[in-house]
Short mmCIF file of C-alpha atoms and ligand atoms in Angstrom, two decimals:
data_model
loop_
_atom_site.label_atom_id
_atom_site.label_comp_id
_atom_site.label_asym_id
_atom_site.label_seq_id
_atom_site.Cartn_x
_atom_site.Cartn_y
_atom_site.Cartn_z
CA MET A 769 17.45 76.60 32.05
CA ASP A 770 17.05 77.17 28.42
CA PHE A 771 18.89 74.04 27.36
CA ILE A 772 16.20 71.87 29.02
CA ALA A 773 13.50 73.71 27.17
CA GLN A 774 15.12 72.69 23.91
CA PHE A 775 14.33 68.96 24.61
CA LYS A 776 10.72 69.49 25.45
CA PRO A 777 8.40 68.15 22.79
CA THR A 778 6.45 70.89 21.30
CA SER A 779 4.01 68.55 19.44
CA ILE A 780 3.27 64.73 19.23
CA ALA A 781 5.97 63.43 16.92
CA PRO A 782 5.37 60.26 14.80
CA ILE A 783 6.91 57.13 16.37
CA PRO A 784 9.88 56.10 14.25
CA THR A 785 9.41 52.75 12.46
CA THR A 786 11.79 50.30 10.75
CA THR A 787 10.97 48.54 7.50
CA ILE A 788 12.26 44.94 7.13
CA SER A 789 12.61 43.90 3.56
CA VAL A 790 11.90 40.25 2.47
CA ASN A 791 12.08 38.49 -0.87
CA PRO A 792 8.80 36.65 -1.37
CA PRO A 793 8.52 34.07 -4.19
CA GLY A 794 7.39 35.85 -7.32
CA GLY A 795 9.70 38.81 -6.67
CA THR A 796 9.15 42.13 -4.98
CA HIS A 797 7.80 45.18 -6.60
CA THR A 798 9.63 47.98 -4.92
CA HIS A 799 8.16 50.89 -6.76
CA HIS A 800 4.69 51.13 -5.44
CA PRO A 801 2.85 54.27 -6.21
CA GLY A 802 2.30 56.11 -2.97
CA GLY A 803 4.99 54.05 -1.26
CA SER A 804 2.51 51.34 -0.12
CA HIS A 805 3.89 47.82 0.57
CA GLY A 806 0.50 46.24 1.16
CA HIS A 807 -0.13 44.03 -1.94
CA LEU A 808 2.70 41.74 -3.05
CA PRO A 809 1.72 39.42 -5.90
CA LEU A 810 1.04 35.78 -4.89
CA PRO A 811 3.26 33.16 -6.53
CA THR A 812 1.49 31.80 -9.60
CA GLN A 813 3.97 29.05 -10.69
CA THR A 814 4.74 25.94 -8.58
CA PHE A 815 7.77 23.69 -9.02
CA PRO A 816 6.90 20.83 -11.43
CA HIS A 817 6.50 17.47 -9.78
CA PRO A 818 6.34 14.11 -11.56
CA GLU A 819 3.11 12.27 -12.10
CA VAL A 820 2.94 8.62 -11.02
CA HIS A 821 1.29 6.04 -13.30
CA TYR A 822 0.67 2.31 -12.90
CA HIS A 823 0.41 -0.58 -15.36
CA HIS A 824 -1.81 -3.07 -13.60
CA ALA A 825 -4.29 -5.87 -14.21
CA THR A 826 -7.89 -4.94 -14.86
CA HIS A 827 -11.09 -6.93 -14.54
CA THR A 828 -10.05 -9.07 -17.54
CA GLY A 829 -6.78 -10.08 -15.88
CA ASN A 830 -8.47 -10.89 -12.60
CA THR A 831 -11.11 -13.00 -14.36
CA ALA A 832 -8.34 -14.87 -16.18
CA LEU A 833 -6.68 -15.64 -12.82
CA TRP A 834 -9.95 -17.09 -11.48
CA VAL A 835 -10.45 -19.18 -14.63
CA ILE A 836 -6.91 -20.61 -14.38
CA TRP A 837 -7.46 -21.29 -10.68
CA ALA A 838 -10.63 -23.26 -11.57
CA LEU A 839 -8.68 -25.27 -14.18
CA PHE A 840 -6.04 -26.20 -11.61
CA THR A 841 -8.70 -27.16 -9.08
CA ALA A 842 -10.41 -29.43 -11.62
CA GLY A 843 -7.04 -30.83 -12.72
CA LEU A 844 -6.14 -31.61 -9.13
CA ALA A 845 -9.49 -33.31 -8.47
CA GLY A 846 -8.89 -35.53 -11.52
CA VAL A 847 -5.39 -36.49 -10.35
CA LEU A 848 -6.70 -37.35 -6.88
CA LEU A 849 -9.34 -39.62 -8.42
CA MET A 850 -6.72 -41.30 -10.59
CA THR A 851 -4.54 -41.77 -7.50
CA LEU A 852 -7.30 -43.61 -5.67
CA ARG A 853 -7.71 -45.97 -8.63
CA THR A 854 -4.01 -46.81 -8.75
CA GLU A 855 -2.17 -49.44 -6.78
CA LYS A 856 -0.31 -47.87 -3.84
CA ARG A 857 3.18 -48.81 -4.99
CA ASN A 858 2.53 -47.20 -8.39
CA ARG A 859 1.52 -43.85 -6.95
CA TYR A 860 4.90 -42.13 -7.02
CA PHE A 861 4.17 -39.90 -10.02
CA HIS A 862 0.63 -39.31 -8.78
CA GLY A 863 1.97 -37.96 -5.49
CA VAL A 864 4.49 -35.66 -7.13
CA SER A 865 1.89 -34.40 -9.64
CA ALA A 866 -0.77 -33.82 -6.99
CA LEU A 867 1.75 -31.69 -5.10
CA VAL A 868 2.50 -29.64 -8.24
CA LEU A 869 -1.19 -29.00 -8.95
CA THR A 870 -1.97 -28.18 -5.31
CA ILE A 871 0.77 -25.54 -5.21
CA ALA A 872 -0.39 -24.05 -8.52
CA MET A 873 -4.00 -24.00 -7.36
CA VAL A 874 -3.07 -22.13 -4.16
CA SER A 875 -0.79 -19.73 -6.05
CA TYR A 876 -3.53 -18.76 -8.54
CA LEU A 877 -6.01 -18.35 -5.70
CA ALA A 878 -3.54 -15.99 -4.00
CA MET A 879 -2.98 -13.96 -7.18
CA ALA A 880 -6.72 -13.75 -7.87
CA ALA A 881 -7.12 -12.51 -4.28
CA ASN A 882 -4.47 -9.81 -4.90
CA ILE A 883 -1.81 -11.41 -2.73
CA GLY A 884 1.81 -11.72 -3.81
CA ILE A 885 1.80 -8.53 -5.83
CA THR A 886 4.13 -5.52 -5.86
CA PHE A 887 4.84 -2.51 -8.08
CA VAL A 888 8.27 -1.97 -9.63
CA PRO A 889 9.51 1.30 -11.25
CA LEU A 890 10.05 1.11 -15.01
CA PRO A 891 12.83 2.75 -17.05
CA ALA A 892 12.39 6.41 -17.99
CA HIS A 893 13.49 6.94 -21.60
CA GLY A 894 13.45 10.43 -23.12
CA ALA A 895 13.25 13.94 -21.65
CA LYS A 896 9.46 13.91 -21.29
CA GLU A 897 9.69 10.88 -19.05
CA THR A 898 11.42 12.81 -16.28
CA LEU A 899 8.02 14.20 -15.37
CA HIS A 900 6.36 10.75 -15.33
CA ILE A 901 7.14 7.78 -13.12
CA TRP A 902 5.75 4.49 -14.34
CA PHE A 903 5.27 1.42 -12.18
CA ARG A 904 4.39 -2.07 -13.36
CA GLN A 905 2.50 -4.63 -11.32
CA VAL A 906 4.64 -7.72 -10.68
CA PHE A 907 3.11 -10.97 -9.46
CA TYR A 908 5.97 -12.33 -7.41
CA ALA A 909 3.63 -15.08 -6.15
CA ARG A 910 4.36 -16.99 -9.36
CA TYR A 911 8.03 -17.25 -8.50
CA ILE A 912 7.16 -18.77 -5.12
CA ASP A 913 5.02 -21.27 -7.04
CA TRP A 914 7.83 -22.00 -9.54
CA LEU A 915 10.35 -22.35 -6.73
CA PHE A 916 8.54 -25.53 -5.62
CA THR A 917 6.72 -26.74 -8.73
CA THR A 918 9.56 -26.61 -11.28
CA PRO A 919 11.84 -28.80 -9.10
CA LEU A 920 8.95 -31.27 -8.72
CA LEU A 921 8.34 -31.36 -12.48
CA LEU A 922 12.06 -31.93 -13.01
CA LEU A 923 11.99 -34.64 -10.35
CA SER A 924 9.29 -36.45 -12.34
CA LEU A 925 11.33 -36.19 -15.54
CA ALA A 926 14.55 -37.25 -13.83
CA SER A 927 12.81 -40.21 -12.16
CA LEU A 928 11.30 -41.29 -15.45
CA ALA A 929 14.75 -41.35 -17.04
CA GLY A 930 16.27 -43.01 -13.98
CA LEU A 931 18.77 -40.15 -13.70
CA SER A 932 21.34 -40.56 -10.93
CA PRO A 933 20.54 -38.85 -7.62
CA ALA A 934 23.64 -36.63 -8.08
CA SER A 935 22.49 -35.32 -11.47
CA THR A 936 18.90 -34.99 -10.25
CA LEU A 937 20.04 -32.87 -7.32
CA ALA A 938 22.23 -30.75 -9.61
CA VAL A 939 19.33 -30.14 -12.02
CA ILE A 940 17.02 -29.16 -9.15
CA LEU A 941 19.54 -26.80 -7.51
CA ILE A 942 20.28 -25.10 -10.84
CA ASP A 943 16.54 -24.73 -11.40
CA VAL A 944 16.08 -23.08 -7.98
CA PHE A 945 18.93 -20.71 -8.86
CA MET A 946 17.19 -19.93 -12.17
CA VAL A 947 13.91 -19.05 -10.47
CA VAL A 948 15.53 -16.95 -7.73
CA THR A 949 17.62 -14.90 -10.17
CA GLY A 950 14.55 -14.47 -12.40
CA LEU A 951 12.62 -13.18 -9.38
CA LEU A 952 15.40 -10.73 -8.51
CA GLY A 953 15.37 -9.47 -12.10
CA SER A 954 11.66 -8.84 -12.04
CA LEU A 955 11.90 -6.98 -8.71
CA THR A 956 14.82 -4.75 -9.74
CA PRO A 957 13.74 -1.09 -9.85
CA ALA A 958 14.72 0.06 -13.33
CA ARG A 959 13.92 3.77 -13.45
CA TYR A 960 17.59 4.60 -13.95
CA ALA A 961 20.06 3.01 -16.34
CA ALA A 962 21.95 1.10 -13.63
CA GLY A 963 18.76 -0.60 -12.48
CA GLU A 964 17.73 -1.47 -16.01
CA ARG A 965 21.15 -2.96 -16.68
CA ALA A 966 21.01 -5.00 -13.46
CA ARG A 967 17.58 -6.31 -14.40
CA TRP A 968 18.83 -7.69 -17.73
CA ILE A 969 21.98 -9.10 -16.13
CA PHE A 970 19.74 -11.10 -13.77
CA PHE A 971 17.82 -12.27 -16.84
CA GLY A 972 21.07 -13.37 -18.51
CA VAL A 973 22.26 -15.22 -15.41
CA SER A 974 18.91 -16.97 -15.05
CA SER A 975 18.84 -17.92 -18.75
CA PHE A 976 22.33 -19.37 -18.45
CA ALA A 977 21.13 -21.60 -15.60
CA PHE A 978 18.18 -22.61 -17.78
CA LEU A 979 20.53 -23.78 -20.56
CA VAL A 980 22.80 -25.67 -18.16
CA LEU A 981 19.92 -27.53 -16.55
CA TRP A 982 18.48 -28.61 -19.89
CA GLY A 983 21.96 -29.52 -21.07
CA ILE A 984 22.28 -31.96 -18.16
CA LEU A 985 18.77 -33.30 -18.64
CA PHE A 986 19.25 -33.96 -22.35
CA THR A 987 22.70 -35.55 -22.09
CA ASN A 988 22.68 -37.51 -18.81
CA GLY A 989 18.90 -37.92 -18.88
CA LEU A 990 18.80 -39.51 -22.33
CA LYS A 991 21.79 -41.71 -21.46
CA ALA A 992 20.00 -42.95 -18.33
CA ALA A 993 16.72 -43.41 -20.24
CA ASN A 994 18.48 -45.87 -22.58
CA ASN A 995 18.52 -48.34 -19.71
CA ARG A 996 14.76 -48.14 -19.21
CA PRO A 997 12.06 -50.13 -21.03
CA ARG A 998 11.42 -48.84 -24.56
CA SER A 999 8.04 -47.30 -23.66
CA THR A 1000 9.52 -45.42 -20.71
CA LYS A 1001 12.36 -44.09 -22.83
CA GLY A 1002 9.80 -42.95 -25.42
CA LEU A 1003 7.71 -41.24 -22.78
CA PHE A 1004 10.78 -39.48 -21.37
CA THR A 1005 11.79 -38.27 -24.84
CA LEU A 1006 8.29 -36.99 -25.56
CA LEU A 1007 7.78 -35.32 -22.20
CA SER A 1008 11.21 -33.74 -21.97
CA ALA A 1009 11.01 -32.33 -25.54
CA MET A 1010 7.53 -30.95 -24.89
CA THR A 1011 8.55 -29.51 -21.54
CA PHE A 1012 11.67 -27.91 -22.99
CA LEU A 1013 9.65 -26.18 -25.73
CA LEU A 1014 7.12 -24.89 -23.20
CA TRP A 1015 9.78 -23.73 -20.77
CA VAL A 1016 11.59 -21.78 -23.53
CA ALA A 1017 8.46 -19.64 -23.85
CA TYR A 1018 8.73 -18.45 -20.22
CA PRO A 1019 11.78 -16.20 -20.69
CA ILE A 1020 10.15 -14.84 -23.87
CA VAL A 1021 7.01 -13.84 -21.96
CA TRP A 1022 9.23 -12.43 -19.21
CA GLY A 1023 11.14 -10.32 -21.73
CA LEU A 1024 7.93 -8.90 -23.18
CA SER A 1025 6.27 -8.21 -19.84
CA GLU A 1026 8.39 -7.79 -16.72
CA GLY A 1027 11.55 -7.21 -18.77
CA ALA A 1028 10.74 -4.66 -21.47
CA ASN A 1029 7.10 -3.79 -20.66
CA ARG A 1030 5.93 -4.48 -24.23
CA ILE A 1031 2.69 -6.27 -23.34
CA SER A 1032 0.00 -5.36 -20.80
CA VAL A 1033 -0.29 -6.99 -17.37
CA ASN A 1034 -3.51 -8.68 -18.55
CA ALA A 1035 -1.70 -10.18 -21.56
CA GLU A 1036 1.09 -11.33 -19.25
CA ILE A 1037 -1.41 -13.09 -16.95
CA ILE A 1038 -3.00 -14.90 -19.89
CA ALA A 1039 0.34 -15.85 -21.50
CA TYR A 1040 1.82 -17.26 -18.29
CA GLY A 1041 -1.55 -18.87 -17.54
CA VAL A 1042 -1.64 -20.79 -20.84
CA LEU A 1043 1.97 -21.91 -20.30
CA ASP A 1044 1.33 -22.93 -16.68
CA VAL A 1045 -1.72 -24.97 -17.62
CA ALA A 1046 0.18 -26.75 -20.42
CA ALA A 1047 3.39 -27.23 -18.39
CA LYS A 1048 1.59 -28.55 -15.32
CA ILE A 1049 -1.82 -30.01 -16.23
CA GLY A 1050 -0.82 -31.11 -19.76
CA PHE A 1051 2.43 -32.59 -18.45
CA THR A 1052 0.74 -34.39 -15.54
CA TYR A 1053 -2.00 -36.03 -17.58
CA LEU A 1054 0.37 -37.15 -20.33
CA LEU A 1055 2.66 -38.63 -17.69
CA LEU A 1056 -0.06 -40.37 -15.68
CA PHE A 1057 -1.97 -41.73 -18.70
CA LEU A 1058 1.00 -42.82 -20.76
CA HIS A 1059 3.07 -44.32 -18.00
CA THR A 1060 1.73 -47.83 -17.75
CA HIS A 1061 1.32 -49.41 -14.37
CA GLU A 1062 2.93 -52.68 -15.33
CA GLU A 1063 6.28 -51.03 -15.76
CA THR A 1064 8.58 -51.41 -12.86
CA GLY A 1065 11.55 -49.20 -12.37
CA PRO A 1066 13.33 -46.98 -9.89
CA TRP A 1067 10.01 -45.20 -9.25
CA THR A 1068 8.10 -48.26 -8.03
CA LEU A 1069 7.57 -47.61 -4.34
CA PRO A 1070 8.84 -50.23 -1.88
CA GLU A 1071 6.40 -52.13 0.29
CA TRP A 1072 7.68 -50.65 3.58
CA TRP A 1073 6.88 -47.15 2.24
CA VAL A 1074 3.28 -47.73 1.20
CA GLN A 1075 2.18 -50.29 3.76
CA SER A 1076 1.61 -49.37 7.39
CA PRO A 1077 3.01 -51.93 9.79
CA VAL A 1078 0.31 -54.24 11.15
CA GLY A 1079 0.04 -55.89 14.57
CA HIS A 1080 2.99 -56.56 16.84
CA GLY A 1081 4.77 -59.08 14.74
CA PRO A 1082 4.53 -62.87 15.10
CA ASP A 1083 6.59 -63.02 18.29
CA GLY A 1084 4.99 -59.97 19.89
CA ARG A 1085 8.16 -57.84 19.55
CA GLY A 1086 6.73 -55.35 17.07
CA VAL A 1087 7.74 -54.91 13.45
CA TYR A 1088 10.70 -52.63 14.29
CA GLY A 1089 11.76 -54.68 17.32
CA SER A 1090 10.77 -53.03 20.57
CA LEU A 1091 13.19 -51.27 22.88
CA GLY A 1092 13.70 -53.15 26.13
CA SER A 1093 12.38 -56.33 24.59
CA ARG A 1094 13.50 -59.83 25.55
CA ASP A 1095 16.33 -60.07 23.03
CA ARG A 1096 18.15 -57.12 24.63
CA ASP A 1097 18.35 -58.92 28.02
C1 LIG B 1346 12.44 -16.53 -16.06
C2 LIG B 1346 13.09 -15.18 -16.31
C3 LIG B 1346 14.53 -15.20 -16.38
C4 LIG B 1346 15.04 -16.15 -17.42
C5 LIG B 1346 14.36 -17.46 -17.40
C6 LIG B 1346 13.14 -17.66 -16.78
C7 LIG B 1346 12.57 -19.02 -16.85
C8 LIG B 1346 11.51 -19.48 -16.25
C9 LIG B 1346 10.95 -20.78 -16.40
C10 LIG B 1346 9.83 -21.05 -15.72
C11 LIG B 1346 9.09 -22.22 -15.78
C12 LIG B 1346 7.97 -22.33 -15.10
C13 LIG B 1346 7.08 -23.42 -15.09
C14 LIG B 1346 6.05 -23.29 -14.28
C15 LIG B 1346 5.04 -24.19 -14.00
O1 LIG B 1346 4.49 -24.94 -14.62
C16 LIG B 1346 12.47 -16.78 -14.57
C17 LIG B 1346 11.02 -16.35 -16.54
C18 LIG B 1346 15.05 -18.58 -18.11
C19 LIG B 1346 11.57 -21.77 -17.31
C20 LIG B 1346 7.29 -24.60 -15.91
#
């Protein structure tokens, strides 16, 4: 049986092995002296990834927010004192102004407490910028403030002029539209061209609303003010001109800060702060001091509004007439 003998191992043969080849990052070095595959080089270069940076308020900005909050608190306390010293039916402007200052006070408290804040991506211009992503801090809390306070300020102006309810409502709705589109502009992520374009379109739309609302206020408002006493007309002219000039500065600050990122977040806080104090506290005190109590007009509150009903009426039926009373039998 020689053929079986041929298959008998004569010595221990090495076990056959298979080599699987892989391509590790960094490349393979196939020509190893001695045929060893033991030491492939480790990758030394990683893929580049962008660095993230933030423009945000520092201690200075936060201190400014607290200072402005304190100014609004003091301003509000003063208005409340003045309200108490004023006859009830002459408190219309006091009520509206107190509401404005209360909202501003709460809004600055929120911003100082770091509420109502977000970060929005800024445009990347130039090749270097592809490796850097910049965010800017946006205080959207101010737009919530403006959403309520600017209509109230306009309501004061419109009431002073004796503007028709239709025009007053139009001015207020256009103002709300202006604030909302301004907010959308400031929240638009603008890292890429389309976003940046959208942001400035929102700005344009909002500015258009701004012009329309002041157009109505200056034409219809002045016409209506002609029918008021001379001192009221004078006060309306003064306050509306001053307010217009202050309000024009808002889109300028917006353009420099949230729009084109030309000034720091701290500078933005201070700029808007100065404007807010002038447009709210300055406005309120001029209005309340210069508007004399003797004047009567569409803003003089009716007796039924300021006086709570007393007793049950002379015949015991109640001031509103009671349900199920004798005269319904
Ligand atoms: C924005 C940006 C978009 C264009 C325009 C703006 C106008 C804002 C204004 C704000 C007024 C605020 C006041 C606050 C409180 O006192 C939204 C900044 C036109 C006019 C008076």
